[in-house]
PDB file of C-alpha atoms in Angstrom:
ATOM      1  CA  UNK A  39       0.000   0.000   0.000  1.00 88.00           C
ATOM      2  CA  UNK A  40       1.541   3.314  -1.114  1.00 96.00           C
ATOM      3  CA  UNK A  41       0.623   6.415   0.888  1.00 97.00           C
ATOM      4  CA  UNK A  42       0.831   9.842  -0.743  1.00 98.00           C
ATOM      5  CA  UNK A  43       1.313  13.123   1.105  1.00 96.00           C
ATOM      6  CA  UNK A  44       1.369  16.451  -0.711  1.00 94.00           C
ATOM      7  CA  UNK A  45       4.021  18.518   1.073  1.00 93.00           C
ATOM      8  CA  UNK A  46       3.380  21.725  -0.894  1.00 88.00           C
ATOM      9  CA  UNK A  47       4.340  23.448  -4.164  1.00 87.00           C
ATOM     10  CA  UNK A  48       5.639  20.556  -6.326  1.00 89.00           C
ATOM     11  CA  UNK A  49       6.807  18.401  -3.394  1.00 94.00           C
ATOM     12  CA  UNK A  50       5.326  14.963  -2.764  1.00 96.00           C
ATOM     13  CA  UNK A  51       6.174  12.102  -0.393  1.00 97.00           C
ATOM     14  CA  UNK A  52       5.324   8.511  -1.292  1.00 98.00           C
ATOM     15  CA  UNK A  53       5.689   5.840   1.394  1.00 97.00           C
ATOM     16  CA  UNK A  54       5.403   2.153   0.544  1.00 96.00           C
ATOM     17  CA  UNK A  55       6.617  -1.102   2.012  1.00 93.00           C
ATOM     18  CA  UNK A  56       9.594  -0.988  -0.364  1.00 88.00           C
ATOM     19  CA  UNK A  57      10.740   2.468   0.721  1.00 93.00           C
ATOM     20  CA  UNK A  58      10.018   6.188   0.881  1.00 96.00           C
ATOM     21  CA  UNK A  59      10.565   8.716  -1.899  1.00 97.00           C
ATOM     22  CA  UNK A  60      10.384  12.528  -1.726  1.00 98.00           C
ATOM     23  CA  UNK A  61       9.856  14.257  -5.063  1.00 97.00           C
ATOM     24  CA  UNK A  62      11.046  17.815  -5.767  1.00 96.00           C
ATOM     25  CA  UNK A  63      11.603  19.046  -2.186  1.00 96.00           C
ATOM     26  CA  UNK A  64      11.205  22.827  -2.063  1.00 92.00           C
ATOM     27  CA  UNK A  65      12.723  25.559   0.070  1.00 91.00           C
ATOM     28  CA  UNK A  66      10.740  28.246   1.876  1.00 90.00           C
ATOM     29  CA  UNK A  67      11.018  30.749  -0.978  1.00 85.00           C
ATOM     30  CA  UNK A  68       7.720  29.355  -2.320  1.00 82.00           C
ATOM     31  CA  UNK A  69       5.832  30.173   0.870  1.00 80.00           C
ATOM     32  CA  UNK A  70       5.877  26.677   2.398  1.00 82.00           C
ATOM     33  CA  UNK A  71       7.952  24.974   5.048  1.00 91.00           C
ATOM     34  CA  UNK A  72       7.741  21.261   4.230  1.00 93.00           C
ATOM     35  CA  UNK A  73       9.394  20.351   7.524  1.00 94.00           C
ATOM     36  CA  UNK A  74      11.897  17.491   7.642  1.00 95.00           C
ATOM     37  CA  UNK A  75      10.327  14.528   5.814  1.00 96.00           C
ATOM     38  CA  UNK A  76      12.230  11.253   5.971  1.00 96.00           C
ATOM     39  CA  UNK A  77      13.095   9.265   2.862  1.00 96.00           C
ATOM     40  CA  UNK A  78      15.576   6.894   1.274  1.00 95.00           C
ATOM     41  CA  UNK A  79      15.286   8.461  -2.172  1.00 97.00           C
ATOM     42  CA  UNK A  80      14.889  12.009  -3.488  1.00 97.00           C
ATOM     43  CA  UNK A  81      14.105  12.909  -7.087  1.00 97.00           C
ATOM     44  CA  UNK A  82      14.892  16.342  -8.532  1.00 96.00           C
ATOM     45  CA  UNK A  83      13.253  17.437 -11.765  1.00 94.00           C
ATOM     46  CA  UNK A  84      15.591  20.429 -12.185  1.00 88.00           C
ATOM     47  CA  UNK A  85      18.074  22.423 -10.148  1.00 85.00           C
ATOM     48  CA  UNK A  86      16.180  25.377  -8.766  1.00 84.00           C
ATOM     49  CA  UNK A  87      15.684  25.942  -5.059  1.00 81.00           C
ATOM     50  CA  UNK A  88      11.943  25.313  -5.196  1.00 82.00           C
ATOM     51  CA  UNK A  89      12.592  21.801  -6.577  1.00 86.00           C
ATOM     52  CA  UNK A  90      16.016  20.653  -5.349  1.00 89.00           C
ATOM     53  CA  UNK A  91      16.148  21.448  -1.625  1.00 94.00           C
ATOM     54  CA  UNK A  92      17.631  18.091  -0.633  1.00 95.00           C
ATOM     55  CA  UNK A  93      18.692  19.541   2.734  1.00 95.00           C
ATOM     56  CA  UNK A  94      15.039  19.466   3.817  1.00 95.00           C
ATOM     57  CA  UNK A  95      14.950  15.671   3.629  1.00 96.00           C
ATOM     58  CA  UNK A  96      16.129  13.532   6.558  1.00 95.00           C
ATOM     59  CA  UNK A  97      17.753  10.253   5.451  1.00 95.00           C
ATOM     60  CA  UNK A  98      15.729   7.284   6.654  1.00 87.00           C
ATOM     61  CA  UNK A  99      18.983   5.399   7.059  1.00 79.00           C
ATOM     62  CA  UNK A 100      22.579   6.568   6.799  1.00 79.00           C
ATOM     63  CA  UNK A 101      22.500   7.637   3.166  1.00 85.00           C
ATOM     64  CA  UNK A 102      20.077   9.383   0.848  1.00 94.00           C
ATOM     65  CA  UNK A 103      20.012   8.477  -2.837  1.00 96.00           C
ATOM     66  CA  UNK A 104      19.403  11.468  -5.122  1.00 96.00           C
ATOM     67  CA  UNK A 105      18.145  10.985  -8.693  1.00 96.00           C
ATOM     68  CA  UNK A 106      18.502  14.248 -10.586  1.00 93.00           C
ATOM     69  CA  UNK A 107      18.624  13.394 -14.283  1.00 92.00           C
ATOM     70  CA  UNK A 108      17.620  10.985 -17.026  1.00 96.00           C
ATOM     71  CA  UNK A 109      18.435   7.305 -16.703  1.00 96.00           C
ATOM     72  CA  UNK A 110      17.367   4.201 -14.846  1.00 96.00           C
ATOM     73  CA  UNK A 111      17.902   3.625 -11.145  1.00 95.00           C
ATOM     74  CA  UNK A 112      17.077   0.858  -8.680  1.00 95.00           C
ATOM     75  CA  UNK A 113      17.188   1.593  -4.973  1.00 93.00           C
ATOM     76  CA  UNK A 114      15.667  -0.544  -2.194  1.00 86.00           C
ATOM     77  CA  UNK A 115      13.705  -2.548  -4.800  1.00 91.00           C
ATOM     78  CA  UNK A 116      12.185   0.697  -6.155  1.00 96.00           C
ATOM     79  CA  UNK A 117      12.664   1.096  -9.898  1.00 96.00           C
ATOM     80  CA  UNK A 118      12.987   4.675 -11.161  1.00 97.00           C
ATOM     81  CA  UNK A 119      13.234   6.001 -14.710  1.00 98.00           C
ATOM     82  CA  UNK A 120      14.111   9.593 -15.576  1.00 97.00           C
ATOM     83  CA  UNK A 121      12.884  10.981 -18.893  1.00 97.00           C
ATOM     84  CA  UNK A 122      14.519  14.149 -20.214  1.00 93.00           C
ATOM     85  CA  UNK A 123      12.232  17.026 -21.240  1.00 91.00           C
ATOM     86  CA  UNK A 124      12.498  20.831 -21.030  1.00 77.00           C
ATOM     87  CA  UNK A 125      10.966  23.720 -19.162  1.00 65.00           C
ATOM     88  CA  UNK A 126       9.428  25.689 -22.003  1.00 57.00           C
ATOM     89  CA  UNK A 127      10.741  25.066 -25.514  1.00 56.00           C
ATOM     90  CA  UNK A 128      11.194  21.389 -26.332  1.00 51.00           C
ATOM     91  CA  UNK A 129      14.981  21.772 -26.737  1.00 53.00           C
ATOM     92  CA  UNK A 130      15.549  23.493 -23.398  1.00 46.00           C
ATOM     93  CA  UNK A 131      17.352  26.513 -24.864  1.00 51.00           C
ATOM     94  CA  UNK A 132      15.335  29.124 -22.962  1.00 58.00           C
ATOM     95  CA  UNK A 133      15.044  27.793 -19.418  1.00 54.00           C
ATOM     96  CA  UNK A 134      16.986  24.559 -19.340  1.00 67.00           C
ATOM     97  CA  UNK A 135      15.901  20.978 -19.002  1.00 81.00           C
ATOM     98  CA  UNK A 136      13.443  19.107 -16.823  1.00 91.00           C
ATOM     99  CA  UNK A 137      13.311  15.428 -15.858  1.00 95.00           C
ATOM    100  CA  UNK A 138      10.089  13.465 -15.618  1.00 96.00           C
ATOM    101  CA  UNK A 139      10.392  10.632 -13.125  1.00 98.00           C
ATOM    102  CA  UNK A 140       8.494   7.352 -13.301  1.00 98.00           C
ATOM    103  CA  UNK A 141       8.774   5.032 -10.312  1.00 97.00           C
ATOM    104  CA  UNK A 142       7.300   1.712  -9.323  1.00 97.00           C
ATOM    105  CA  UNK A 143       6.386   1.407  -5.651  1.00 96.00           C
ATOM    106  CA  UNK A 144       4.334  -1.483  -4.276  1.00 95.00           C
ATOM    107  CA  UNK A 145       3.263  -2.481  -7.805  1.00 95.00           C
ATOM    108  CA  UNK A 146       1.889   1.005  -8.546  1.00 97.00           C
ATOM    109  CA  UNK A 147       3.412   3.159 -11.320  1.00 98.00           C
ATOM    110  CA  UNK A 148       3.828   6.800 -10.249  1.00 98.00           C
ATOM    111  CA  UNK A 149       4.889   9.626 -12.559  1.00 98.00           C
ATOM    112  CA  UNK A 150       5.933  13.167 -11.559  1.00 97.00           C
ATOM    113  CA  UNK A 151       6.110  15.631 -14.451  1.00 95.00           C
ATOM    114  CA  UNK A 152       8.308  18.155 -12.624  1.00 91.00           C
ATOM    115  CA  UNK A 153       8.022  21.560 -14.318  1.00 86.00           C
ATOM    116  CA  UNK A 154       7.078  20.332 -17.768  1.00 87.00           C
ATOM    117  CA  UNK A 155       6.485  23.314 -20.048  1.00 81.00           C
ATOM    118  CA  UNK A 156       5.786  21.784 -23.475  1.00 84.00           C
ATOM    119  CA  UNK A 157       3.954  18.984 -25.228  1.00 89.00           C
ATOM    120  CA  UNK A 158       5.444  15.494 -25.196  1.00 93.00           C
ATOM    121  CA  UNK A 159       6.847  13.699 -28.204  1.00 93.00           C
ATOM    122  CA  UNK A 160       5.872  10.152 -29.134  1.00 96.00           C
ATOM    123  CA  UNK A 161       9.306   9.007 -27.990  1.00 96.00           C
ATOM    124  CA  UNK A 162       8.915  10.670 -24.572  1.00 96.00           C
ATOM    125  CA  UNK A 163       5.453   9.181 -24.133  1.00 97.00           C
ATOM    126  CA  UNK A 164       6.869   5.773 -24.961  1.00 97.00           C
ATOM    127  CA  UNK A 165       9.625   6.219 -22.358  1.00 97.00           C
ATOM    128  CA  UNK A 166       7.065   7.210 -19.720  1.00 97.00           C
ATOM    129  CA  UNK A 167       4.926   4.159 -20.461  1.00 97.00           C
ATOM    130  CA  UNK A 168       1.817   3.092 -18.537  1.00 97.00           C
ATOM    131  CA  UNK A 169       1.081   5.263 -15.494  1.00 98.00           C
ATOM    132  CA  UNK A 170      -1.254   4.606 -12.587  1.00 98.00           C
ATOM    133  CA  UNK A 171      -0.844   7.874 -10.622  1.00 98.00           C
ATOM    134  CA  UNK A 172       0.267  11.073 -12.365  1.00 98.00           C
ATOM    135  CA  UNK A 173       1.440  14.186 -10.490  1.00 97.00           C
ATOM    136  CA  UNK A 174       0.902  17.248 -12.676  1.00 93.00           C
ATOM    137  CA  UNK A 175       1.904  20.913 -12.213  1.00 87.00           C
ATOM    138  CA  UNK A 176      -1.074  23.220 -12.720  1.00 81.00           C
ATOM    139  CA  UNK A 177      -1.717  26.916 -12.540  1.00 65.00           C
ATOM    140  CA  UNK A 178       1.535  28.265 -13.941  1.00 61.00           C
ATOM    141  CA  UNK A 179       1.944  29.285 -17.581  1.00 52.00           C
ATOM    142  CA  UNK A 180       5.416  30.828 -17.348  1.00 59.00           C
ATOM    143  CA  UNK A 181       7.705  27.811 -16.927  1.00 61.00           C
ATOM    144  CA  UNK A 182       4.978  25.164 -16.783  1.00 71.00           C
ATOM    145  CA  UNK A 183       2.436  24.371 -19.456  1.00 77.00           C
ATOM    146  CA  UNK A 184      -0.954  26.045 -18.997  1.00 76.00           C
ATOM    147  CA  UNK A 185      -3.917  24.041 -17.635  1.00 76.00           C
ATOM    148  CA  UNK A 186      -5.539  23.423 -21.042  1.00 79.00           C
ATOM    149  CA  UNK A 187      -2.256  22.051 -22.400  1.00 84.00           C
ATOM    150  CA  UNK A 188      -1.807  19.928 -19.285  1.00 87.00           C
ATOM    151  CA  UNK A 189      -5.243  18.404 -19.793  1.00 90.00           C
ATOM    152  CA  UNK A 190      -4.141  17.351 -23.276  1.00 92.00           C
ATOM    153  CA  UNK A 191      -0.988  15.725 -21.869  1.00 94.00           C
ATOM    154  CA  UNK A 192      -3.061  13.908 -19.265  1.00 95.00           C
ATOM    155  CA  UNK A 193      -5.157  12.511 -22.099  1.00 95.00           C
ATOM    156  CA  UNK A 194      -2.028  11.297 -23.891  1.00 96.00           C
ATOM    157  CA  UNK A 195      -0.525   9.618 -20.828  1.00 97.00           C
ATOM    158  CA  UNK A 196      -3.957   8.258 -19.784  1.00 96.00           C
ATOM    159  CA  UNK A 197      -3.250   7.642 -16.081  1.00 97.00           C
ATOM    160  CA  UNK A 198      -5.794   6.069 -13.757  1.00 97.00           C
ATOM    161  CA  UNK A 199      -5.397   8.892 -11.205  1.00 96.00           C
ATOM    162  CA  UNK A 200      -4.272  12.533 -11.503  1.00 96.00           C
ATOM    163  CA  UNK A 201      -2.968  14.524  -8.533  1.00 95.00           C
ATOM    164  CA  UNK A 202      -2.579  18.266  -9.277  1.00 92.00           C
ATOM    165  CA  UNK A 203       0.356  20.147  -7.730  1.00 89.00           C
ATOM    166  CA  UNK A 204       0.727  23.902  -7.120  1.00 81.00           C
ATOM    167  CA  UNK A 205      -2.864  23.459  -6.069  1.00 72.00           C
ATOM    168  CA  UNK A 206      -3.228  25.639  -2.989  1.00 61.00           C
ATOM    169  CA  UNK A 207      -5.319  28.778  -3.272  1.00 52.00           C
ATOM    170  CA  UNK A 208      -3.389  31.074  -0.957  1.00 55.00           C
ATOM    171  CA  UNK A 209      -3.821  34.485  -2.533  1.00 51.00           C
ATOM    172  CA  UNK A 210      -0.355  35.641  -1.484  1.00 55.00           C
ATOM    173  CA  UNK A 211       1.285  32.704  -3.268  1.00 58.00           C
ATOM    174  CA  UNK A 212      -0.935  33.081  -6.329  1.00 57.00           C
ATOM    175  CA  UNK A 213       0.200  36.670  -6.739  1.00 58.00           C
ATOM    176  CA  UNK A 214       3.871  36.167  -5.801  1.00 58.00           C
ATOM    177  CA  UNK A 215       4.383  33.188  -8.120  1.00 62.00           C
ATOM    178  CA  UNK A 216       1.963  34.273 -10.847  1.00 65.00           C
ATOM    179  CA  UNK A 217      -0.164  31.157 -10.360  1.00 70.00           C
ATOM    180  CA  UNK A 218      -3.673  30.637 -11.626  1.00 73.00           C
ATOM    181  CA  UNK A 219      -6.133  29.262  -9.039  1.00 77.00           C
ATOM    182  CA  UNK A 220      -6.886  25.558  -8.859  1.00 81.00           C
ATOM    183  CA  UNK A 221     -10.412  26.258 -10.142  1.00 82.00           C
ATOM    184  CA  UNK A 222      -9.008  26.872 -13.648  1.00 83.00           C
ATOM    185  CA  UNK A 223      -7.582  23.349 -13.852  1.00 85.00           C
ATOM    186  CA  UNK A 224     -10.700  21.861 -12.258  1.00 86.00           C
ATOM    187  CA  UNK A 225     -12.848  23.550 -14.916  1.00 86.00           C
ATOM    188  CA  UNK A 226     -10.563  22.320 -17.705  1.00 87.00           C
ATOM    189  CA  UNK A 227     -10.914  18.768 -16.375  1.00 89.00           C
ATOM    190  CA  UNK A 228     -14.688  19.090 -16.463  1.00 88.00           C
ATOM    191  CA  UNK A 229     -15.216  18.729 -12.716  1.00 85.00           C
ATOM    192  CA  UNK A 230     -18.254  20.511 -11.329  1.00 80.00           C
ATOM    193  CA  UNK A 231     -17.306  19.874  -7.718  1.00 78.00           C
ATOM    194  CA  UNK A 232     -14.504  18.248  -5.779  1.00 81.00           C
ATOM    195  CA  UNK A 233     -13.302  17.415  -2.290  1.00 83.00           C
ATOM    196  CA  UNK A 234      -9.827  17.667  -0.824  1.00 89.00           C
ATOM    197  CA  UNK A 235      -8.059  15.003   1.196  1.00 94.00           C
ATOM    198  CA  UNK A 236      -5.186  15.114   3.677  1.00 94.00           C
ATOM    199  CA  UNK A 237      -3.630  11.939   2.253  1.00 95.00           C
ATOM    200  CA  UNK A 238      -4.476   9.053  -0.028  1.00 97.00           C
ATOM    201  CA  UNK A 239      -3.302   5.460  -0.345  1.00 97.00           C
ATOM    202  CA  UNK A 240      -3.291   3.198  -3.382  1.00 96.00           C
ATOM    203  CA  UNK A 241      -2.839  -0.473  -4.103  1.00 95.00           C
ATOM    204  CA  UNK A 242      -3.260  -2.117  -7.509  1.00 96.00           C
ATOM    205  CA  UNK A 243      -6.708  -3.320  -6.400  1.00 95.00           C
ATOM    206  CA  UNK A 244      -7.951   0.130  -5.284  1.00 95.00           C
ATOM    207  CA  UNK A 245      -6.952   1.982  -8.449  1.00 96.00           C
ATOM    208  CA  UNK A 246      -9.690   2.763 -10.990  1.00 94.00           C
ATOM    209  CA  UNK A 247     -10.217   0.071 -13.614  1.00 91.00           C
ATOM    210  CA  UNK A 248      -8.908   0.459 -17.164  1.00 87.00           C
ATOM    211  CA  UNK A 249     -12.442   1.125 -18.452  1.00 89.00           C
ATOM    212  CA  UNK A 250     -13.146   3.879 -15.902  1.00 92.00           C
ATOM    213  CA  UNK A 251     -12.501   7.598 -16.328  1.00 90.00           C
ATOM    214  CA  UNK A 252      -9.335   9.140 -14.910  1.00 92.00           C
ATOM    215  CA  UNK A 253      -9.911  10.074 -11.276  1.00 93.00           C
ATOM    216  CA  UNK A 254      -8.750  13.468  -9.984  1.00 93.00           C
ATOM    217  CA  UNK A 255      -7.503  13.455  -6.373  1.00 94.00           C
ATOM    218  CA  UNK A 256      -6.837  16.845  -4.783  1.00 92.00           C
ATOM    219  CA  UNK A 257      -4.666  16.842  -1.678  1.00 93.00           C
ATOM    220  CA  UNK A 258      -4.239  19.479   0.999  1.00 91.00           C
ATOM    221  CA  UNK A 259      -0.606  20.535   1.444  1.00 89.00           C
ATOM    222  CA  UNK A 260       0.877  19.358   4.725  1.00 90.00           C
ATOM    223  CA  UNK A 261       3.556  22.059   4.704  1.00 83.00           C
ATOM    224  CA  UNK A 262       3.214  25.112   6.919  1.00 80.00           C
ATOM    225  CA  UNK A 263       2.702  28.460   5.204  1.00 74.00           C
ATOM    226  CA  UNK A 264       5.509  30.943   5.918  1.00 78.00           C
TER     227      UNK A 264
END
């Protein structure tokens, strides 16, 4: 059983029987203090302080494995694959590159898009493969693709579950980071109403079936606003 906590901004913690992974730990410049989550593995989509604050993560054991680029990794029986993309233009000339991470924890395939800012190629989609739970950045059209474009990417990846990130509606953060409110993404996804959860757990048997629509799960950030 894999438990998901949304720490804040683009930071997520996944805990399963095979290990614990923290994705894109952020510093307090984004308006959140994510505390000191424990983990064996950290993934970094790109090297900016709101995505690579490894110092915030407490090693579960003596060492902390950091995956910060494309390639394949195996740590504590957790398989991880990094897929190279870019922030804005597909070649990464304007704002550098971004790594999408796919990981397999307790027989569930998780995918974190990082700060993806462009459409995906057929080759990139093939590298990503089948996804059960997809973490998507929403609300930011500067370095991240806008909500309508993200909805199209969700359709291409076809996950069973989508978890939106950057999803808090704190007005101060919306203005400081030039974020659109969560309601824009919710509207684009065709949801008329939704509820928020503090955490969610998944097993292969509790995921939506292949013939069911993609489920949107919205999590409350556990981080403390600063």
